[in-house]
Coordinates of C-alpha atoms in Angstrom, one line a residue:
M1 CA 83.4 119.8 123.1
Y2 CA 82.0 119.9 119.6
G3 CA 83.7 120.8 116.2
K4 CA 87.1 122.4 116.9
A5 CA 88.7 124.4 119.6
K6 CA 92.0 125.3 121.3
L7 CA 91.9 124.1 124.9
P8 CA 94.2 124.1 127.9
A9 CA 95.0 120.7 129.5
A10 CA 94.5 119.6 133.1
Y11 CA 97.1 117.3 134.7
I12 CA 95.3 114.3 136.1
W13 CA 98.2 111.9 136.5
V14 CA 102.0 112.5 137.0
P15 CA 104.4 109.8 138.2
P16 CA 107.6 110.6 140.1
I17 CA 110.0 112.8 138.2
L18 CA 113.0 110.9 136.7
T19 CA 116.4 112.5 137.0
V20 CA 118.8 111.5 134.3
T21 CA 122.6 112.3 134.5
S22 CA 124.9 111.9 131.5
T23 CA 128.6 112.7 131.0
H24 CA 130.7 113.3 127.9
I25 CA 134.2 114.5 127.1
E26 CA 134.8 117.9 125.5
Y27 CA 138.4 118.4 124.7
W28 CA 140.1 117.6 128.1
D29 CA 137.0 118.3 130.3
T30 CA 134.4 115.9 131.5
I31 CA 131.0 117.5 131.1
T32 CA 128.1 116.3 133.3
K33 CA 124.6 117.1 132.3
T34 CA 121.5 116.5 134.5
T35 CA 118.0 116.6 133.1
A36 CA 114.6 116.0 134.7
K37 CA 112.1 113.9 132.8
M38 CA 108.4 113.9 133.5
S39 CA 105.4 111.9 132.2
A40 CA 101.8 113.1 132.5
R41 CA 98.3 112.3 131.6
L42 CA 96.6 115.4 130.3
R43 CA 92.8 115.9 129.9
F44 CA 91.2 118.4 127.6
A45 CA 87.5 117.8 127.3
R46 CA 84.7 115.3 126.9
P47 CA 83.4 114.8 123.3
L48 CA 79.8 115.9 123.0
V49 CA 79.1 113.1 120.5
P50 CA 80.0 109.7 121.9
D51 CA 82.4 107.6 119.9
S52 CA 83.2 110.5 117.6
S53 CA 86.6 110.7 115.9
W54 CA 89.0 113.5 116.9
S55 CA 92.5 114.5 115.8
L56 CA 95.2 116.6 117.4
R57 CA 96.1 119.5 115.1
K58 CA 98.7 121.3 117.2
L59 CA 100.2 120.9 120.7
Y60 CA 101.6 123.9 122.6
A61 CA 103.9 124.1 125.7
N62 CA 103.9 127.5 127.3
G63 CA 102.7 129.0 124.1
K64 CA 105.3 127.3 121.9
V65 CA 104.3 124.9 119.2
I66 CA 105.9 121.5 119.9
Y67 CA 103.7 119.4 117.5
D68 CA 102.0 120.3 114.3
G69 CA 99.8 117.6 112.7
T70 CA 99.4 119.6 109.5
S71 CA 103.0 119.3 108.5
G72 CA 104.3 116.3 110.6
Y73 CA 106.5 118.6 112.8
R74 CA 107.4 117.2 116.3
Q75 CA 109.9 118.8 118.6
K76 CA 113.0 116.6 119.2
G77 CA 112.5 114.1 122.1
L78 CA 108.7 114.7 122.3
N79 CA 106.8 111.4 122.7
F80 CA 103.1 111.2 123.3
R81 CA 99.9 109.2 122.6
F82 CA 96.6 110.9 121.8
Y83 CA 93.3 109.4 122.8
D84 CA 89.9 110.7 121.5
G85 CA 87.7 108.9 123.9
R86 CA 86.2 106.2 121.7
S87 CA 85.0 103.0 123.4
T88 CA 87.6 100.9 121.6
Q89 CA 90.6 102.6 123.2
G90 CA 92.6 100.8 125.9
R91 CA 95.1 101.6 128.5
D92 CA 98.2 103.7 127.9
P93 CA 101.5 101.8 127.9
T94 CA 103.4 104.5 129.7
M95 CA 100.9 104.4 132.6
V96 CA 100.7 100.6 132.6
A97 CA 104.5 100.4 132.9
E98 CA 104.4 102.8 135.9
E99 CA 101.3 101.7 137.7
G100 CA 100.5 98.2 136.5
E101 CA 97.6 97.2 134.2
T102 CA 95.0 96.6 136.9
N103 CA 95.6 100.1 138.3
V104 CA 95.1 102.1 135.0
C105 CA 91.8 103.0 133.4
A106 CA 91.2 103.0 129.7
H107 CA 90.9 106.3 127.8
R108 CA 87.2 106.2 127.1
G109 CA 84.8 109.1 127.1
Y110 CA 87.5 111.8 127.4
I111 CA 90.0 113.5 125.1
D112 CA 93.3 112.7 126.7
L113 CA 97.0 112.9 125.8
V114 CA 99.8 111.0 127.6
V115 CA 103.2 112.6 127.2
S116 CA 106.2 110.5 128.1
N117 CA 109.5 111.5 129.6
F118 CA 109.5 115.1 128.4
D119 CA 112.2 117.6 129.5
I120 CA 110.6 119.8 132.2
V121 CA 113.6 122.1 132.1
G122 CA 113.4 122.6 128.4
L123 CA 109.6 122.9 128.2
G124 CA 108.8 124.4 131.6
A125 CA 108.5 123.1 135.1
P126 CA 105.8 122.0 134.5
P127 CA 104.6 123.6 131.2
V128 CA 101.1 124.8 130.5
F129 CA 99.9 122.5 127.7
E130 CA 97.3 123.6 125.1
A131 CA 96.0 121.8 122.1
E132 CA 94.0 122.5 119.0
I133 CA 91.6 119.6 118.6
I134 CA 89.3 118.9 115.6
Q135 CA 86.4 116.6 115.3
D136 CA 86.5 114.4 112.1
G137 CA 89.3 116.5 110.9
V138 CA 91.7 113.7 109.9
A139 CA 92.7 113.2 106.2
A140 CA 93.3 109.5 105.5
V141 CA 96.5 110.4 103.6
D142 CA 98.1 113.5 102.3
V143 CA 100.5 112.8 99.4
D144 CA 103.1 115.5 98.4
S145 CA 106.1 115.4 96.0
F146 CA 109.4 116.9 97.0
Q147 CA 110.8 119.8 95.2
T148 CA 114.1 118.8 93.7
F149 CA 117.2 120.4 92.1
Y150 CA 117.7 117.5 89.6
A151 CA 115.5 115.2 87.6
D152 CA 117.6 112.1 88.6
T153 CA 115.6 109.6 90.5
I154 CA 116.6 108.3 93.9
N155 CA 117.8 104.7 93.7
T156 CA 118.1 103.8 97.4
F157 CA 115.8 103.6 100.4
A158 CA 115.6 106.9 102.2
A159 CA 118.3 107.1 104.9
V160 CA 116.5 109.2 107.5
D161 CA 118.0 111.5 110.1
W162 CA 115.1 111.4 112.6
D163 CA 116.4 114.3 114.7
S164 CA 116.5 116.8 111.9
S165 CA 113.5 115.4 110.0
S166 CA 115.5 115.0 106.8
F167 CA 116.7 112.1 104.7
Y168 CA 119.5 111.2 102.3
G169 CA 119.2 109.4 99.0
F170 CA 121.6 108.4 96.3
S171 CA 121.2 108.8 92.5
D172 CA 123.1 106.3 90.4
S173 CA 122.9 108.3 87.2
S174 CA 124.7 111.3 88.7
S175 CA 126.6 109.6 91.6
M176 CA 125.2 112.2 93.9
I177 CA 124.2 112.1 97.6
R178 CA 121.1 114.2 98.0
R179 CA 119.6 115.5 101.2
F180 CA 115.9 116.5 101.6
S181 CA 113.8 118.2 104.3
I182 CA 110.8 116.0 105.1
G183 CA 108.9 118.9 106.7
F184 CA 109.5 121.5 104.0
L185 CA 109.2 119.0 101.1
R186 CA 112.3 120.3 99.3
E187 CA 115.8 119.2 98.4
L188 CA 118.5 120.9 100.6
Y189 CA 121.6 120.0 98.6
A190 CA 123.3 117.5 96.4
I191 CA 127.0 116.5 96.4
E192 CA 128.8 114.1 94.2
I193 CA 130.6 111.2 95.9
N194 CA 134.4 111.6 95.7
G195 CA 137.6 110.0 96.9
L196 CA 136.5 106.4 96.2
G197 CA 139.2 103.8 96.2
R198 CA 137.4 101.5 93.7
A199 CA 135.5 101.9 90.5
Y200 CA 132.0 101.2 91.8
T201 CA 129.2 101.0 89.3
S202 CA 126.3 101.3 91.7
I203 CA 125.3 101.6 95.4
A204 CA 123.1 98.9 96.8
E205 CA 119.5 100.2 97.1
N206 CA 118.7 98.2 100.2
L207 CA 121.7 99.0 102.3
F208 CA 121.9 102.8 102.7
R209 CA 121.8 104.2 106.2
Y210 CA 122.5 107.4 108.1
I211 CA 124.3 106.8 111.4
P212 CA 123.7 109.9 113.6
E213 CA 126.1 108.9 116.3
I214 CA 129.1 109.3 114.0
D215 CA 127.4 111.5 111.3
R216 CA 128.2 109.1 108.5
L217 CA 126.3 107.4 105.6
L218 CA 126.8 103.6 105.5
A219 CA 126.5 102.2 102.0
V220 CA 127.6 99.3 99.9
G221 CA 129.4 99.8 96.5
S222 CA 129.4 97.1 93.8
T223 CA 132.1 96.5 91.2
P224 CA 131.4 94.4 88.1
G225 CA 133.2 91.5 86.4
F226 CA 134.7 88.2 87.3
L227 CA 136.6 89.8 90.2
G228 CA 133.8 92.1 91.2
G229 CA 132.1 92.2 94.6
A230 CA 130.4 94.3 97.2
W231 CA 132.2 96.5 99.7
P232 CA 130.9 98.6 102.6
I233 CA 131.7 102.3 102.4
L234 CA 131.5 105.1 105.0
L235 CA 130.6 108.5 103.4
D236 CA 130.7 112.0 104.8
P237 CA 127.1 113.2 104.2
V238 CA 128.2 116.9 103.8
S239 CA 131.3 116.7 101.6
G240 CA 130.5 113.4 99.8
T241 CA 134.0 112.1 100.6
S242 CA 134.6 108.4 101.0
V243 CA 136.0 108.3 104.6
A244 CA 136.6 104.6 104.8
E245 CA 136.2 101.5 102.6
A246 CA 136.4 97.9 103.8
V247 CA 139.4 95.9 102.6
D248 CA 137.5 92.6 102.6
A249 CA 134.4 92.2 100.4
M250 CA 131.0 91.5 102.1
F251 CA 130.8 88.1 100.3
H252 CA 133.1 86.0 98.2
I253 CA 134.5 87.8 95.2
G254 CA 133.4 86.7 91.7
L255 CA 130.2 85.0 92.7
G256 CA 127.8 87.8 91.6
Q257 CA 126.9 88.6 95.2
S258 CA 124.2 91.1 96.2
V259 CA 122.8 92.2 99.6
N260 CA 119.8 90.2 100.6
A261 CA 119.1 91.5 104.1
S262 CA 121.1 93.7 106.5
V263 CA 121.1 95.5 109.8
S264 CA 123.2 98.2 111.4
L265 CA 123.4 99.3 115.0
M266 CA 125.6 101.1 117.5
I267 CA 126.9 99.5 120.7
G268 CA 128.4 102.5 122.6
G269 CA 130.8 104.1 120.2
T270 CA 131.2 101.0 117.9
G271 CA 129.0 100.3 114.9
I272 CA 128.0 96.8 113.9
L273 CA 127.0 95.9 110.3
M274 CA 125.6 92.4 109.5
A275 CA 124.5 91.5 106.0
S276 CA 123.4 88.4 104.2
S277 CA 123.9 87.6 100.5
F278 CA 121.2 86.7 98.0
H279 CA 123.5 84.1 96.3
I280 CA 124.4 81.1 98.5
G281 CA 123.5 83.0 101.7
Y282 CA 126.7 84.1 103.3
V283 CA 126.6 86.4 106.3
S284 CA 129.3 89.0 107.0
I285 CA 129.8 91.0 110.2
Y286 CA 131.7 94.3 110.2
T287 CA 132.6 96.8 112.9
F288 CA 132.9 100.5 112.1
T289 CA 133.7 103.9 113.7
A290 CA 133.6 107.3 112.2
D291 CA 136.8 106.7 110.1
S292 CA 137.2 102.9 109.7
I293 CA 135.3 99.8 108.8
T294 CA 136.6 96.2 109.1
R295 CA 135.2 92.8 108.4
M296 CA 135.4 90.6 111.4
S297 CA 133.8 87.3 110.1
I298 CA 132.1 85.6 107.2
S299 CA 130.0 82.5 107.5
G300 CA 129.7 79.4 105.4
A301 CA 127.1 78.9 102.7
S302 CA 123.4 79.3 103.6
W303 CA 124.5 80.9 106.9
D304 CA 126.3 77.7 108.1
A305 CA 123.4 75.5 107.0
R306 CA 120.8 77.2 109.1
G307 CA 119.2 78.9 106.0
R308 CA 119.6 82.1 104.0
P309 CA 118.6 85.0 106.2
E310 CA 115.6 86.9 104.9
C311 CA 115.5 89.5 107.6
L312 CA 117.9 90.9 110.2
A313 CA 116.3 92.9 113.0
P314 CA 118.0 94.8 115.9
G315 CA 117.0 93.7 119.4
E316 CA 118.1 94.6 122.8
I317 CA 121.3 96.7 122.9
R318 CA 123.3 96.4 126.1
D319 CA 126.6 98.0 127.3
G320 CA 128.9 95.4 125.7
D321 CA 126.8 93.5 123.2
A322 CA 123.5 93.4 121.3
D323 CA 120.9 90.9 120.0
I324 CA 120.1 90.6 116.3
W325 CA 117.0 88.6 115.4
I326 CA 117.3 86.6 112.2
C327 CA 114.6 85.0 110.0
A328 CA 116.2 82.0 108.3
G329 CA 114.8 78.7 107.2
N330 CA 111.7 77.9 109.3
S331 CA 113.1 79.4 112.4
L332 CA 113.7 82.7 114.3
W333 CA 117.3 82.9 115.5
R334 CA 118.8 85.0 118.2
N335 CA 122.4 86.1 117.4
T336 CA 124.3 88.0 120.1
V337 CA 127.3 90.1 118.8
N338 CA 129.7 92.0 121.0
T339 CA 131.6 95.3 120.4
S340 CA 134.5 93.4 118.8
G341 CA 132.1 92.2 116.1
L342 CA 132.2 88.6 117.3
T343 CA 129.2 86.4 117.7
T344 CA 129.1 85.1 121.2
I345 CA 125.9 82.9 120.9
V346 CA 123.4 81.8 118.3
T347 CA 120.2 80.1 119.5
E348 CA 117.1 78.9 117.7
H349 CA 114.5 80.9 119.5
A350 CA 111.3 79.7 117.8
T351 CA 110.3 77.4 114.9
F352 CA 107.3 77.9 112.5
V353 CA 105.2 75.8 110.2
D354 CA 105.6 78.5 107.6
A355 CA 108.9 80.3 106.9
P356 CA 109.4 83.6 108.7
V357 CA 110.2 86.5 106.4
Y358 CA 110.3 89.7 108.5
A359 CA 110.6 90.6 112.2
V360 CA 110.7 93.6 114.5
W361 CA 111.6 93.8 118.2
H362 CA 108.7 95.4 120.2
D363 CA 108.2 95.7 123.9
D364 CA 110.7 92.9 124.7
D365 CA 109.0 90.5 122.3
V366 CA 109.5 89.7 118.6
I367 CA 106.8 90.3 116.1
V368 CA 107.2 87.9 113.1
W369 CA 105.6 87.8 109.7
T370 CA 105.5 84.4 107.8
D371 CA 105.1 83.6 104.2
N372 CA 101.5 82.5 104.8
L373 CA 99.6 85.8 105.4
E374 CA 100.1 85.8 109.2
V375 CA 101.8 87.7 112.0
I376 CA 102.9 86.0 115.2
R377 CA 104.1 87.5 118.4
I378 CA 106.9 85.5 120.1
D379 CA 107.9 85.9 123.7
G380 CA 111.3 87.5 123.7
V381 CA 112.5 85.3 126.6
T382 CA 110.8 81.9 126.3
G383 CA 110.1 81.7 122.5
A384 CA 106.5 80.9 123.2
V385 CA 103.7 82.1 120.9
V386 CA 101.8 85.0 122.4
W387 CA 99.3 85.3 119.6
T388 CA 98.8 84.5 115.9
V389 CA 96.7 86.8 113.7
A390 CA 96.0 86.6 109.9
V391 CA 96.9 89.7 107.9
P392 CA 95.5 90.8 104.5
Y393 CA 99.0 91.2 102.9
Q394 CA 102.0 89.1 102.2
I395 CA 105.6 90.4 102.9
P396 CA 107.6 89.1 99.9
A397 CA 111.1 87.6 100.0
A398 CA 113.9 90.1 100.8
S399 CA 115.1 90.4 97.2
L400 CA 111.7 91.5 96.0
R401 CA 110.7 93.9 98.8
S402 CA 109.7 97.6 98.6
L403 CA 109.5 97.4 102.4
S404 CA 112.6 98.9 104.1
P405 CA 114.7 96.8 106.6
P406 CA 113.5 97.0 110.2
D407 CA 116.3 99.3 111.4
S408 CA 115.5 101.8 108.7
N409 CA 112.1 102.5 110.2
R410 CA 111.1 104.2 113.4
L411 CA 108.1 102.2 114.8
D412 CA 105.8 103.2 117.6
D413 CA 102.8 100.9 118.0
E414 CA 102.0 100.1 114.3
F415 CA 103.8 98.4 111.4
F416 CA 103.3 99.8 107.9
I417 CA 103.4 98.2 104.5
Q418 CA 101.8 99.2 101.2
G419 CA 100.4 97.1 98.5
T420 CA 99.4 98.0 95.0
L421 CA 96.0 99.4 96.0
L422 CA 96.0 99.7 99.8
Y423 CA 98.1 101.0 102.7
Y424 CA 98.2 98.5 105.7
F425 CA 98.8 99.4 109.3
T426 CA 99.2 96.4 111.7
N427 CA 99.0 97.1 115.5
L428 CA 102.1 95.6 117.1
D429 CA 100.2 95.0 120.4
T430 CA 97.2 93.1 118.9
G431 CA 98.1 92.1 115.4
L432 CA 95.0 93.7 114.0
T433 CA 95.3 95.5 110.7
R434 CA 93.6 98.6 109.4
T435 CA 93.6 99.7 105.8
I436 CA 93.5 103.0 103.8
A437 CA 92.7 103.0 100.1
K438 CA 95.2 104.6 97.7
A439 CA 93.7 107.4 95.7
S440 CA 95.4 106.8 92.3
E441 CA 98.8 105.1 92.5
V442 CA 98.9 101.4 91.8
S443 CA 102.4 100.4 92.9
A444 CA 104.3 99.6 96.0
W445 CA 107.1 102.1 95.9
R446 CA 110.2 101.7 98.0
H447 CA 109.3 103.1 101.4
V448 CA 110.5 104.0 104.9
F449 CA 108.0 104.5 107.7
D450 CA 108.1 106.8 110.7
G451 CA 105.5 105.6 113.2
V452 CA 106.0 108.5 115.5
T453 CA 104.8 111.1 113.0
N454 CA 102.8 108.7 110.8
T455 CA 104.9 109.7 107.8
V456 CA 106.1 107.5 104.9
V457 CA 108.9 108.6 102.5
T458 CA 108.8 106.8 99.2
T459 CA 111.5 106.6 96.5
D460 CA 111.5 104.8 93.2
N461 CA 113.3 104.5 89.9
F462 CA 110.8 106.6 87.9
A463 CA 109.7 109.6 89.8
V464 CA 110.7 112.2 92.4
P465 CA 110.5 111.2 96.1
Q466 CA 107.2 111.7 97.9
R467 CA 106.0 112.1 101.4
R468 CA 102.8 110.4 102.6
L469 CA 101.4 111.9 105.8
F470 CA 98.8 109.7 107.4
D471 CA 96.1 110.8 109.8
A472 CA 97.1 114.4 109.0
S473 CA 95.0 117.0 110.7
G474 CA 93.3 119.6 108.5
D475 CA 91.8 122.9 109.5
G476 CA 88.4 121.4 110.2
T477 CA 85.2 122.2 108.3
Q478 CA 82.6 124.5 109.6
R479 CA 79.5 122.8 110.9
Q480 CA 75.8 123.4 110.9
L481 CA 74.4 125.0 114.0
S482 CA 71.4 122.7 113.7
D483 CA 73.6 119.6 113.9
F484 CA 75.2 121.0 117.1
L485 CA 71.8 121.7 118.7
E486 CA 70.7 118.2 117.9
A487 CA 73.9 116.7 119.4
L488 CA 73.6 118.9 122.4
M489 CA 70.0 117.7 123.2
A490 CA 71.0 114.1 122.6
A491 CA 73.8 114.5 125.1
G492 CA 71.3 115.7 127.6
G493 CA 69.2 112.5 127.3
F494 CA 66.8 113.3 124.5
D495 CA 66.1 110.8 121.8
P496 CA 67.1 112.0 118.4
A497 CA 63.5 111.5 117.2
E498 CA 62.4 114.0 119.8
I499 CA 64.5 116.8 118.4
Q500 CA 63.6 118.9 115.4
T501 CA 65.3 122.0 113.8
I502 CA 63.5 124.2 111.4
N503 CA 64.9 127.0 109.1
I504 CA 68.3 127.0 110.8
D505 CA 71.1 127.4 108.3
D506 CA 73.8 129.1 110.4
V507 CA 77.3 127.5 110.6
I508 CA 79.8 127.4 113.5
D509 CA 83.4 126.5 113.9
G510 CA 82.9 124.6 117.2
A511 CA 81.8 124.9 120.8
V512 CA 83.1 124.2 124.3
I513 CA 80.4 124.0 126.8
D514 CA 79.9 123.3 130.5
M515 CA 77.4 120.4 130.6
T516 CA 76.7 120.9 134.3
A517 CA 74.6 123.9 133.4
G518 CA 72.0 121.7 131.8
V519 CA 71.3 121.4 128.1
R520 CA 68.2 123.5 128.1
D521 CA 70.0 126.4 129.6
I522 CA 72.9 126.0 127.2
A523 CA 70.6 125.8 124.2
R524 CA 68.7 128.9 125.4
A525 CA 71.9 130.9 125.7
I526 CA 73.0 129.8 122.2
C527 CA 69.8 130.4 120.4
E528 CA 69.0 133.9 121.8
P529 CA 71.5 135.8 119.7
Y530 CA 70.4 133.9 116.6
S531 CA 66.7 134.7 117.3
I532 CA 65.8 131.0 117.3
A533 CA 62.7 130.0 119.2
I534 CA 62.7 126.9 121.4
F535 CA 59.4 125.1 122.2
E536 CA 57.8 121.7 122.7
R537 CA 55.2 120.4 120.4
A538 CA 53.7 116.9 120.5
G539 CA 56.6 115.5 122.6
Q540 CA 59.3 117.1 120.4
I541 CA 61.8 119.8 121.3
I542 CA 61.7 122.2 118.3
F543 CA 64.3 124.8 117.4
K544 CA 62.8 127.2 114.8
R545 CA 63.7 130.4 113.1
A546 CA 61.1 132.2 110.9
F547 CA 62.0 133.2 107.4
T548 CA 61.4 137.0 107.1
G549 CA 61.5 139.6 104.4
D550 CA 58.6 140.8 102.2
A551 CA 57.0 137.9 100.3
F552 CA 59.3 135.3 101.8
V553 CA 57.7 135.3 105.2
V554 CA 56.7 131.7 106.0
D555 CA 55.8 130.9 109.6
A556 CA 56.6 133.2 112.5
V557 CA 53.7 132.0 114.7
I558 CA 54.0 129.6 117.6
S559 CA 50.7 127.6 118.0
S560 CA 48.6 128.8 120.9
A561 CA 47.4 125.3 121.5
G562 CA 49.8 122.6 122.6
D563 CA 53.1 124.5 122.2
I564 CA 55.2 125.0 125.3
V565 CA 57.5 128.0 124.8
D566 CA 61.1 127.7 126.2
N567 CA 62.8 130.5 124.3
P568 CA 60.2 132.7 122.5

C-alpha cells in the first residue's frame, strides 16, 4: 500500500468468544441481558515503504463508521490499537493476555489493528471491517476553540462524560453549569445552580466530577469568613438543582481549608469521595448515592502524621471495597476503603528517595512520578521497583497543578502533561516520553486527557475552552507519481541510486498493489496509460516521458545504443 486507500480487513487471529451475562431491575422485573464479546487481529496491507508512518482515518463495521480520526468520534465501547508496521512496534497487550508473550509476534511490517471485546451482536457476527488508512497523514495537534453561549470563562477542570463525548464546566461569575459537546465543539446548554443550602462563594476548581452511574455532578462549595469551610455537593446536571449537601465540612471549619488532592469512585451503587486539604493535611472520606452524601471519617493533621497527600489515585475496585493509592511524604500508600466508607487497611507499599507527587494505576502496577524528574513503575503486589526512567518534565505540587487528578482522565497506554512550550506523552509500559511542540501558546492550561481518542480538553480563567486533538488524521496529500515509482522499484530490490524518473509530474492519491506480480510488471501496467517509457541505461532503470507540443519538444528518443526497452 502507498499513499492512501480504503481497504477491507482480513481476520488473522480470533480468541474464543466471551459470553457476558448481566442483570438489572426495571420496576419489579429482573432483566437479564447476554452479550457476546469478541477480540480480533485484523490485517489490512503491507506498507510499500518500510518504516513509514501511517494513520487510521476511519474504521467501518458492515459499512457503518465506528471511528473517525478527523473528529475524534469513537463508537461507545469500541477499544482497539492500531499498528502501522514500523520496526519499533511490539506485541499487542490483548493478544499477550490471551496467548502469552512468547506466543505472540510483534506488529512489524504490516498494517494491523487489534480490536478488543467488541459486541458481535451489535456490530455483526462477525462484521466486515474496512479502514481508510493514510501514509504520513497525521497532524501533530489540531487545536480548536469551542463555540459558547456566554463569554464567562470555565473555572473548573472539565468533568467529562466519556460515553456521550461531552463535558461539564462551571463558571463562577455566572454560577452556571455549562455542558459542551467535544465532537461538535459547541456549548449545548447552560443552567444556573439553584436550591443551595449555603451561601457558597465559589466551586473548587480541582474537585468537579461527573458520576455517570448516578447522573450527578460532584462538586465542593466554599463559604468565606471565620466559620467558613468547604462542603461536598451533589448537583443535577440537567436542572442545576442541588440534590444533596454534606452536613459535615470536608475539613475543620474556620482554618481556611482548600482541596489539595481528591479522588472519587463507585463501588457497586455506592460512591466514595476522598479528599485531602492543603492546610494541615486532613483527609476526609464521604459516601454518596444519587440523593445523599455523608462524611464517614476525618483524619488527624498531616494525614495522621504520614504526610500531606499530594495525589489520590483509584486502584483495583472489587465487589465490596476498593484500593486508593496515596502519595504522601516519601512513600506510596495503599488505602483500602469499603462500601461503608471505612478504611479497612493502610499499608506503606513503597518508599522513595525523592517524594512521590502523582500516581496512576496501570495493568496491576502503580506508575509513580517523583519531584526529581523521574517516573517509577512499582509492582502492585510486592512494591518492588520494575523500572525507573528520567522524564523531561516535572509534575508540580498538587496546589500548583494544571494537570487534572488521575480519576478525571481516561488513560490507555500513555500519560499526558503539557508544559509551557511542549506537550509530553509518557508511555506507561516503558516510561519513555515523546514530545510535540506547541505552535503558539506559552502556558500550561488546566487540562483533562482522554487517552482512548488522544483528546485534551483545556479550560482556563482567561479564554474559552479548547479541544486539542493529537495524532488527528487528515485527508492525506496527493503524491508524485515519480515518488511512487521509485518506492515501488526499491521495494522490488533495486537500489535507489539505480532508479531515475524524468519529466514525470503526475500526482496520485495512493495505490494498492499485489507485489506477487513483480515490480516490473506492476510498473509497466501503471506507466502505459501515462505514456511513460521504461528502459535501462548504464545500469539504471529509467522512467521517462517526453515533453511534447510545438517548440517545447525536448527528447522523445530512446538511444539505439545501450538502452534496453521495457515499456516503449
